[in-house]
XYZ file of C-alpha atoms in Angstrom:
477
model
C 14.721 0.950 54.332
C 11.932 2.660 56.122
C 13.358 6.337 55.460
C 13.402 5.138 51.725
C 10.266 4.283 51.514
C 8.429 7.112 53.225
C 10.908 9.117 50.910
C 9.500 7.248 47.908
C 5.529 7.940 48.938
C 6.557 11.343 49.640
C 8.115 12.113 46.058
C 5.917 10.149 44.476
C 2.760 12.582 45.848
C 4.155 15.524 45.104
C 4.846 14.502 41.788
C 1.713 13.300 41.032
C 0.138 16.651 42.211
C 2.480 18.337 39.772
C 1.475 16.230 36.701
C -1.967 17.440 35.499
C -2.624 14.955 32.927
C -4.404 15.771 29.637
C -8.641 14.874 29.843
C -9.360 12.199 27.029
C -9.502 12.884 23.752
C -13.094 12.852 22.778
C -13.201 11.272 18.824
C -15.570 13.118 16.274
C -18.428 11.194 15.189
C -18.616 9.271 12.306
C -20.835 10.301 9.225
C -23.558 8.402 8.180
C -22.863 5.855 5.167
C -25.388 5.309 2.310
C -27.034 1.791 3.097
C -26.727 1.039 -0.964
C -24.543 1.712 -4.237
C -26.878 3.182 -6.750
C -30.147 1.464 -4.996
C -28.846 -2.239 -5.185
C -30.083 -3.971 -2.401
C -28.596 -7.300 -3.107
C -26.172 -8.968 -0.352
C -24.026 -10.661 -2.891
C -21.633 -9.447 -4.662
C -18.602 -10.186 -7.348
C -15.628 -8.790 -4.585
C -16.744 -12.026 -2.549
C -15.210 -13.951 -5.295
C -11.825 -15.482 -5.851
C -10.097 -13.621 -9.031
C -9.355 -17.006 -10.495
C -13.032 -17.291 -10.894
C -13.753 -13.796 -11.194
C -11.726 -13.553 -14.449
C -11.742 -17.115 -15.752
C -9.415 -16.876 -18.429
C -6.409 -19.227 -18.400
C -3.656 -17.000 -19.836
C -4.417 -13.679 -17.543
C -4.651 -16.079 -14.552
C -1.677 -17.125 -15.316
C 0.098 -13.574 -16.020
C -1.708 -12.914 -12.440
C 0.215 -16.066 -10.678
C 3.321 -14.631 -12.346
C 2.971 -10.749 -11.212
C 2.536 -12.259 -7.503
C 5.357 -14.137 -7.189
C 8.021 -11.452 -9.144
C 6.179 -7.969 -8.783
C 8.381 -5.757 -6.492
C 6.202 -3.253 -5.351
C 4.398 -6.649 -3.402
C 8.220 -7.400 -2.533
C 8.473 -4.145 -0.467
C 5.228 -4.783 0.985
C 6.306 -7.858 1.994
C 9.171 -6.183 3.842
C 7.251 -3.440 5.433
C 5.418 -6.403 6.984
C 8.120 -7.506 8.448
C 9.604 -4.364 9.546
C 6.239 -3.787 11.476
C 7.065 -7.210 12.870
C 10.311 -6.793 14.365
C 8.798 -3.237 15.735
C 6.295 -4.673 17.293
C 8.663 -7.709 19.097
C 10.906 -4.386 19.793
C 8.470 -2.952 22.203
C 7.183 -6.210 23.544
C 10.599 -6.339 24.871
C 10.534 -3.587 27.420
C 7.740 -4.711 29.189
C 10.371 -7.261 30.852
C 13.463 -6.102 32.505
C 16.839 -5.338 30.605
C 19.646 -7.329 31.860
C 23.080 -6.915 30.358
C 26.282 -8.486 31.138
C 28.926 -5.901 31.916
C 32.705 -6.035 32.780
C 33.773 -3.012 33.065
C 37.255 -1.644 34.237
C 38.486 2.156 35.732
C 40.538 3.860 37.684
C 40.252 7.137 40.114
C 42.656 9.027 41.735
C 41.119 10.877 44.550
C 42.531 14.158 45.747
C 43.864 14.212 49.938
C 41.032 16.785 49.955
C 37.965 14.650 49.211
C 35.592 11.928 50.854
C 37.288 9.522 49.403
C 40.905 10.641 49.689
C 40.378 10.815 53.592
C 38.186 7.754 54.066
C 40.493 5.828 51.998
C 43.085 6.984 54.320
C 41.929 6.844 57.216
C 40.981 2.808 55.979
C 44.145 1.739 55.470
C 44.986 2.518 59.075
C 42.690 0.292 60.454
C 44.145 -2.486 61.882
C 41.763 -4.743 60.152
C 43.237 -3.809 56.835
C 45.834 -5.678 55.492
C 47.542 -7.165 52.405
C 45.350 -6.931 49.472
C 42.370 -4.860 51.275
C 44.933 -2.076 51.412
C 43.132 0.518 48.726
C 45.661 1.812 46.297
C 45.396 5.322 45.112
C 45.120 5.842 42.439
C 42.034 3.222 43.014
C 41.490 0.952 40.306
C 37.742 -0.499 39.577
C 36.871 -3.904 38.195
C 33.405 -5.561 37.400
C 31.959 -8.887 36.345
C 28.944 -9.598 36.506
C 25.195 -8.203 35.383
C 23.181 -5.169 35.377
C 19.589 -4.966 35.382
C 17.188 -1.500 34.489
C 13.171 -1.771 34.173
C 10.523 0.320 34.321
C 7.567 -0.839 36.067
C 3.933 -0.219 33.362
C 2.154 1.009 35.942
C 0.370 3.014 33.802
C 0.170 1.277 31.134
C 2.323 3.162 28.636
C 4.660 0.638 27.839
C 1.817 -2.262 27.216
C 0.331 1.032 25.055
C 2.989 1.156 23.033
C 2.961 -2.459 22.387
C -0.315 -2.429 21.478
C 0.087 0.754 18.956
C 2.848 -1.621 17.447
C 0.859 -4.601 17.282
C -2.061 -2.869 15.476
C 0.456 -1.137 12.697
C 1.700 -4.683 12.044
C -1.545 -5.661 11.649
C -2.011 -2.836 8.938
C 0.977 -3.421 7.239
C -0.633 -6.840 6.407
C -3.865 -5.152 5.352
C -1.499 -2.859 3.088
C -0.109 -5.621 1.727
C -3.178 -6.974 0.262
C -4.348 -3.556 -0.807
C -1.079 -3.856 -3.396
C -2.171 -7.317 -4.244
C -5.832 -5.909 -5.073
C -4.307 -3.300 -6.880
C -1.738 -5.338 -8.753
C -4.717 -8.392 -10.200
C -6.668 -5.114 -11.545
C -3.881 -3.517 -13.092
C -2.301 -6.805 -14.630
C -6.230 -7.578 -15.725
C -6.395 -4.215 -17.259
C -3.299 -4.076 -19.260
C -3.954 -7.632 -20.304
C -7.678 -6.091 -21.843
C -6.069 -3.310 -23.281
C -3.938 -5.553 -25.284
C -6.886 -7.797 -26.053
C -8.319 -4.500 -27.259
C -5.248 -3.717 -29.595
C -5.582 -7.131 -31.225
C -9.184 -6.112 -32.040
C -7.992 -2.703 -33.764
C -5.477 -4.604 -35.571
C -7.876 -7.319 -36.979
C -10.424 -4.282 -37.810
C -7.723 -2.248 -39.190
C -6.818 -5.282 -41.514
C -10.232 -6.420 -42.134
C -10.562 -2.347 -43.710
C -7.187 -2.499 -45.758
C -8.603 -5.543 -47.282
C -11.820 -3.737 -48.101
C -10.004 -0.566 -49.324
C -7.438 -2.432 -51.330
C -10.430 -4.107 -53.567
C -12.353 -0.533 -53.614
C -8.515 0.860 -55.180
C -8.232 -2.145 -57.761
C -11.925 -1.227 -58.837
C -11.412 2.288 -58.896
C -8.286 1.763 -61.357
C -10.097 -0.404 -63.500
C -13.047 2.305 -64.396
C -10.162 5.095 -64.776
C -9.091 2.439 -67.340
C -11.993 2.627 -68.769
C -12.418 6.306 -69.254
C -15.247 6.089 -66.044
C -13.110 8.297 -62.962
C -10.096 10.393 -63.402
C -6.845 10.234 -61.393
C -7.956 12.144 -58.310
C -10.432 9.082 -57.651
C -7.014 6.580 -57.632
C -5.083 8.869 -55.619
C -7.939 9.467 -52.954
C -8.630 5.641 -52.982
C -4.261 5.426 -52.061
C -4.424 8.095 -49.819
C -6.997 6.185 -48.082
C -5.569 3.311 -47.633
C -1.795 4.544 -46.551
C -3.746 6.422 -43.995
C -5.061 3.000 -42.359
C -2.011 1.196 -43.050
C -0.039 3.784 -40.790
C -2.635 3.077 -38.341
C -1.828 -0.383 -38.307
C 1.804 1.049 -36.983
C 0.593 3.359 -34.577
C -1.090 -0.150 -33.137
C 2.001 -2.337 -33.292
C 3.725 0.196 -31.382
C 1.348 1.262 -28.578
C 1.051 -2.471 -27.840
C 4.927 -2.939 -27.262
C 4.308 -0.348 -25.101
C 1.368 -1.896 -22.890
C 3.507 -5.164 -23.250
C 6.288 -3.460 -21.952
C 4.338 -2.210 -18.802
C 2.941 -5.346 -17.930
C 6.354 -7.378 -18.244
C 7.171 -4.636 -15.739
C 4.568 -5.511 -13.492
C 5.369 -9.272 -13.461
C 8.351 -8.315 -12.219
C 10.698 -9.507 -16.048
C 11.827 -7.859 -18.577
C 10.572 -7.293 -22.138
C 9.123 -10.352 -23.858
C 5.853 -11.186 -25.984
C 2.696 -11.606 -23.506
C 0.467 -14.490 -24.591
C -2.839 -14.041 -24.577
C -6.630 -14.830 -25.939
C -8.788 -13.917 -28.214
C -9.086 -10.151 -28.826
C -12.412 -7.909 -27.699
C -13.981 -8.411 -30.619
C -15.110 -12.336 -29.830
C -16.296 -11.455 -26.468
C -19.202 -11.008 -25.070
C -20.035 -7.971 -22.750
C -20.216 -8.405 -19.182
C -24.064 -8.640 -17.956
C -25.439 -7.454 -14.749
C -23.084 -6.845 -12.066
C -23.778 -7.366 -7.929
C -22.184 -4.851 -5.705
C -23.303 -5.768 -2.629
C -24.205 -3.381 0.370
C -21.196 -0.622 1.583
C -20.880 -2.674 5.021
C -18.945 -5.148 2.972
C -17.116 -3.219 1.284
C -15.869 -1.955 4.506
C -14.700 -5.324 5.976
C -13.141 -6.713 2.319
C -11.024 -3.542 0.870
C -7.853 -3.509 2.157
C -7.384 -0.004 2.200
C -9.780 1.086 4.701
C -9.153 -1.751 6.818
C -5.720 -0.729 6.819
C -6.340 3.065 7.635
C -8.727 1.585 9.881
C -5.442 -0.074 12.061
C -3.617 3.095 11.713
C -6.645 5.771 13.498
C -6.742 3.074 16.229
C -2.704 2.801 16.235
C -2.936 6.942 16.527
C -5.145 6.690 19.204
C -3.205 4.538 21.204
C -0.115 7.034 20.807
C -2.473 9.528 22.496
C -2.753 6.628 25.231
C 0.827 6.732 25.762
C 1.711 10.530 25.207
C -0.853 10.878 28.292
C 0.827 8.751 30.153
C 3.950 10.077 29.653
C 2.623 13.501 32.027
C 2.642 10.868 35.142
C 6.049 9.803 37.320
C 7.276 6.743 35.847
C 8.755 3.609 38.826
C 12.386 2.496 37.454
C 14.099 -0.382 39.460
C 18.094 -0.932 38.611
C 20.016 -3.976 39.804
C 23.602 -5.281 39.375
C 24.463 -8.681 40.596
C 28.328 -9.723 40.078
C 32.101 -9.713 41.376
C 34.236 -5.910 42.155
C 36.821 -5.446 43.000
C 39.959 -3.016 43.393
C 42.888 -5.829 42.703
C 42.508 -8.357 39.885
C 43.764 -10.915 41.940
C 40.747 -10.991 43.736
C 38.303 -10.358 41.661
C 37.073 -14.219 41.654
C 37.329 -14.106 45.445
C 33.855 -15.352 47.061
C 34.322 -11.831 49.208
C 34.100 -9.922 45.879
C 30.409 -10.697 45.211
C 28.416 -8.065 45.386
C 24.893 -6.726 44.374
C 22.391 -3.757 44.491
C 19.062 -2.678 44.116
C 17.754 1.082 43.396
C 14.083 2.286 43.136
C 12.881 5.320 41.982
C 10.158 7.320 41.039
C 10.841 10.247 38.246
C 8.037 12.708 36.454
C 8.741 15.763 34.255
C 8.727 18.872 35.921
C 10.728 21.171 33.905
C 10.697 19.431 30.802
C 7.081 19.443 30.286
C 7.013 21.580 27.460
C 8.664 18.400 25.551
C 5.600 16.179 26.890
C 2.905 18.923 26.137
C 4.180 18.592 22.488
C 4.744 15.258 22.075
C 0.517 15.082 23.495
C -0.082 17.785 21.259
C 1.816 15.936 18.292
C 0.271 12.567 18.910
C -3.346 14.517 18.958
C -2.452 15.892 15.669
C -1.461 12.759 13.946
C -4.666 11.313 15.155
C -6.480 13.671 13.353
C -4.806 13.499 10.156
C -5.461 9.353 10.636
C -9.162 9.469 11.389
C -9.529 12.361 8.584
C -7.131 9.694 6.023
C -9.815 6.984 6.935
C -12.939 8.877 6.186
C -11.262 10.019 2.816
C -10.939 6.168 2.458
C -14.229 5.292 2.591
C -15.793 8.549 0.864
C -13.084 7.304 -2.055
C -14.278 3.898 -2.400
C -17.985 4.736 -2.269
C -17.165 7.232 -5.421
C -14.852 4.379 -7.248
C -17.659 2.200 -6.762
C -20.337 4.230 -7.868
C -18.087 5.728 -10.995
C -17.422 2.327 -12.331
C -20.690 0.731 -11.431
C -22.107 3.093 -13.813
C -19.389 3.211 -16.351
C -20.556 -0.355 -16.573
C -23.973 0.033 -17.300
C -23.457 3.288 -19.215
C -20.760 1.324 -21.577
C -23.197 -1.749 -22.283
C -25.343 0.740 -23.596
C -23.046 2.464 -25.794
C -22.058 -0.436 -27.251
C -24.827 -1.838 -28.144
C -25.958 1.242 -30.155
C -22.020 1.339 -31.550
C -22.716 -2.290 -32.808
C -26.228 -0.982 -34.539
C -24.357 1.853 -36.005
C -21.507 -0.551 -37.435
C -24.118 -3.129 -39.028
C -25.767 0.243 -40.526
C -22.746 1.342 -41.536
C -21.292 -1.974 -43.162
C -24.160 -2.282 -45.473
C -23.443 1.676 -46.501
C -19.724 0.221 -47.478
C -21.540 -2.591 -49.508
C -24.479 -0.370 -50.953
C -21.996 2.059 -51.911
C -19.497 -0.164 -54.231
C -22.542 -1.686 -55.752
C -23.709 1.719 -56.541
C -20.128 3.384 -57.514
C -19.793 0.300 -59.955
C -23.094 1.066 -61.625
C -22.508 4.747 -61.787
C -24.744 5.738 -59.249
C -22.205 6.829 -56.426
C -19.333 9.118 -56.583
C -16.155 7.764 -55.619
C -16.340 10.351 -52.623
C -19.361 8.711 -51.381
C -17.452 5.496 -51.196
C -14.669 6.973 -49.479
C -16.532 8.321 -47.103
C -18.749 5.472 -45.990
C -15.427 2.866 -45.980
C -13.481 5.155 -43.328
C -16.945 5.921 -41.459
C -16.906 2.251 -40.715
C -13.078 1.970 -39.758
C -14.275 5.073 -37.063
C -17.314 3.101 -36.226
C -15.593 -0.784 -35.542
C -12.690 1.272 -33.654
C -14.928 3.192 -31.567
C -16.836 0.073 -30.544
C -13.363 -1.759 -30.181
C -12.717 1.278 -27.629
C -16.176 1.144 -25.676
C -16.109 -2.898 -25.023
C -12.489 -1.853 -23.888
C -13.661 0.355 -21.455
C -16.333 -1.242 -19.490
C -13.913 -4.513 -19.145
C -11.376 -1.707 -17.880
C -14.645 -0.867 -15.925
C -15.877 -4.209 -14.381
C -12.246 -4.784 -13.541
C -11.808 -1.950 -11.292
C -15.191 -2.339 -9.623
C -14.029 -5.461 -8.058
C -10.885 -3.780 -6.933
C -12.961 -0.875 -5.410
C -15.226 -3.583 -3.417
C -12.587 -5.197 -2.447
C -11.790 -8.408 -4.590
C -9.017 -9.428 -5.959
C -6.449 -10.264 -2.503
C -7.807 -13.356 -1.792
C-alpha cells in the first residue's frame, strides 16, 4: 500500500507539471446602455402589465387562452424544457459513483508457455489443492456481484458541468416564455388585422351604397337629355371597381383567419370577434419604462443571458479538462472458476483501484475542445449584445410608429370629413348642373382612398402598440 501511494504522488506531480493549464478567459466589457427610450423618464410601464388587462377585450382574450393551450410551437418549447431537464439530472448523476450489477461469464485457455499456463500448473500440484480448487484449463470465469467506477471532482469539472446544465435549463424556461410573448402579439395582431378588414368592408359598403344612388341619378338626367352614355358607364365602371374590392377583402380575411386558426393550434373555422377599427378609439400615451426593465422582463435576453453564462462555464470545464483527473473502481461480489461454487462463502471477493490519469499525448484534442468552448463563448456573449441592441431598436421603432400613427390619423380623419362634404357638395352641384359628372366621380372614389387609408393607419399603430409590449417584455405573464 505504501509503494502505491508514493507511486500515486509521484505520477500525480509529474503530471501536473506536464499540464499547463489555459490563464482565464478575460470577458470583454459591456457597452454602455442608453438610461431612456426616446427621453421617457417614467418607471412605469405597459410590459409590467398582465395581457388580460393589457388588451381588455373579451373575444381576443379568449383566442389568446385558446393559442396557449393548442399552439405547437409553445408545445415544442415545452419539450425543450424538459429535455434541458433530464440533461441537467444527467450530469448531476456523475458527481456520485456508478455502480452496476454485473454477471458476467468467460473462458481462457492459457498456453503451457505463459504465466498463467505454468502457475496454474504448478497450483494444481500443491498439495493443498484438491477437488473443486483444481483449475481447469481451459479456465472458465464466473461473476456475480457489483462494479463500481467514479471520478473524484477535484477540480471541479464535473460540478461545472452540472452547473452549465442547470443554467441552460434555466434558459430553456426563459425561451419558453419568449414564444409565449411572441405568440399573445402575434394572435393580438392578426386578431386587429381582421378587425381592420371588417372596417374596409363596412367602408367599402358604405361607398357602393353612395355610388349606387350617384348611378340611379346619373341615369335619370341621361333620361332626360342632361348627360350622355359615357356618364352611366363611368358611374358602372365605378362601382364594379369597388364591388371587386369588396372580394379582394373577403378573401384576404380567410386568409388572416386561416393563419390565426393556425396559431391556436385548429383548423379552419370563422374567428369571432368585435367591433371593427372603425368604432375604436386610438391608443393615447404610452409608458415604456427605463431599458433596465426591459432587461429583467423580455425573455429573450434573459434567455441569451443563461446561455453566455452556460458558455462560460464550458470554458470552466474545458480548463479543467488540461489537469489529471482521480478515478476510483470497485467490484464487490462472488467468482469463481466452477459454478458449483459460485455461492460458496469462499467465492466472495472484492477490489479497489485508484488512479490518477492526465492527457499527455492527446492534448491536441483538449487544446481544441478549450479553443472550441472559447469560441462558442464568443458567439454567446456577441448573440446577447445583439439581443439587447435588437430590443432597444424594436422599442424605439414602435414607440414612435405609435406616436407618428396618432398623428397621421388624425389628419387622415380631417381629410375624410373634408372629403365627405366634397361627395355631398358635388351631387348637389351635378344635380343642378353645376358639376360635371367627372367631378363627382372623382371626389366619391377620393373618399373610398381616404376612409381606407385611415382604416390602414389606425391598423397600424394597434399593430404598433401591440408589438411594443412584446419588445418590453409583456405579454408571458
Amino acid at each position: 500500500m505504501g509503494v502505491f501511494l508514493i507511486y500515486s504522488v509521484l505520477l500525480s506531480v509529474s503530471l501536473l507539471s506536464s499540464c499547463q493549464m489555459p490563464k482565464p478567459l478575460l470577458q470583454p466589457s459591456a457597452r454602455p446602455m442608453p438610461v431612456s427610450f426616446a427621453g421617457q423618464a417614467d418607471t412605469l410601464g405597459i410590459a409590467s402589465q398582465n395581457w388580460r388587462n393589457f388588451f381588455a377585450d373579451a373575444q381576443l382574450v379568449q383566442l389568446i387562452d385558446t393559442a396557449l393551450a393548442g399552439n405547437l410551437d409553445l408545445r415544442i418549447a415545452t419539450q425543450r424544457i424538459e429535455a434541458a431537464r433530464a440533461a441537467f439530472d444527467y450530469t448531476q448523476g456523475f458527481l456520485a459513483p456508478q455502480v452496476n450489477a454485473v454477471a458476467s461469464a468467460g473462458v481462457d485457455r492459457y498456453g503451457q508457455n505463459t504465466l498463467n499456463g505454468v502457475g496454474n500448473y504448478d497450483t494444481n500440484l500443491s498439495d493443498n489443492v484438491r477437488g473443486n480448487q483444481v483449475i481447469p484449463n481451459p479456465t472458465p470465469d464466473y461473476f456475480l456481484g457489483a462494479r463500481s467506477t467514479w471520478e473524484v471532482d477535484i477540480w471541479g469539472k464535473l460540478r461545472n458541468r452540472r452547473k452549465a446544465a442547470y443554467l441552460r435549463f434555466l434558459a430553456s424556461e426563459k425561451g419558453r416564455h419568449a414564444v409565449i410573448t411572441a405568440l399573445v402579439a402575434e394572435v393580438a395582431q392578426y386578431y386587429y388585422r381582421l378587425l381592420a378588414l371588417d372596417g374596409e368592408l363596412e367602408i367599402i359598403q358604405k361607398n357602393i351604397n353612395y355610388q349606387q344612388n350617384a348611378l340611379g341619378l346619373v341615369r335619370i338626367q341621361k333620361e332626360a337629355g342632361r348627360v350622355t352614355e359615357l356618364a352611366v358607364q363611368q358611374f358602372t365602371a365605378q362601382l364594379l371597381n369597388t364591388r371587386s374590392r369588396q372580394g379582394q377583402v373577403r378573401q384576404r380575411i380567410i386568409e388572416n383567419e386561416n393563419q390565426l386558426n393556425r396559431l391556436l393550434g385548429r383548423y379552419p373555422q370563422p374567428i369571432v370577434r368585435g367591433s371593427s377599427l372603425q368604432d375604436r378609439e386610438l391608443p393615447g400615451q404610452v409608458l415604456t419604462g427605463i431599458p433596465a426593465q426591459m432587461l429583467v422582463r423580455r425573455p429573450d435576453i434573459q434567455q441569451a443571458e443563461l446561455d453566455l453564462q452556460a458558455a462560460n462555464v464550458d470554458i470552466d470545464v474545458a480548463r479543467a479538462e488540461f489537469l489529471p483527473s482521480l478515478n476510483l473502481t470497485a467490484y464487490l461480489g462472488l467468482n469463481a472458476f466452477r459454478t458449483a461454487v459460485l455461492f460458496n462463502p469462499a467465492s466472495i471477493a472484492a477490489g479497489l483501484l485508484g488512479g490518477l490519469s492526465g492527457p499527455i499525448l492527446n492534448r491536441r484534442f483538449v487544446k481544441a475542445n478549450y479553443r472550441q468552448s472559447v469560441a462558442q463563448s464568443r458567439e454567446s456573449l456577441y448573440r446577447y449584445q445583439q439581443t439587447i441592441l435588437t430590443g432597444f431598436s424594436d422599442v424605439t421603432t414602435n414607440l414612435k410608429g405609435v406616436e407618428n400613427y396618432r398623428s397621421v390619423a388624425d389628419l387622415q380623419a380631417q381629410e375624410v370629413d373634408v372629403l365627405e362634404k366634397a361627395v355631398t357638395t358635388s351631387n348637389d352641384l351635378f344635380a343642378g348642373g353645376y358639376a360635371s359628372y367627372l367631378e363627382v366621380i372623382t371626389a366619391q372614389r377620393s373618399v373610398l382612398e381616404a376612409e381606407l387609408a385611415l382604416i390602414n393607419t389606425k391598423q397600424a399603430q394597434f399593430l404598433a402598440i401591440t408589438d411594443l409590449y412584446r419588445s418590453l417584455g409583456g405579454g408571458w405573464q
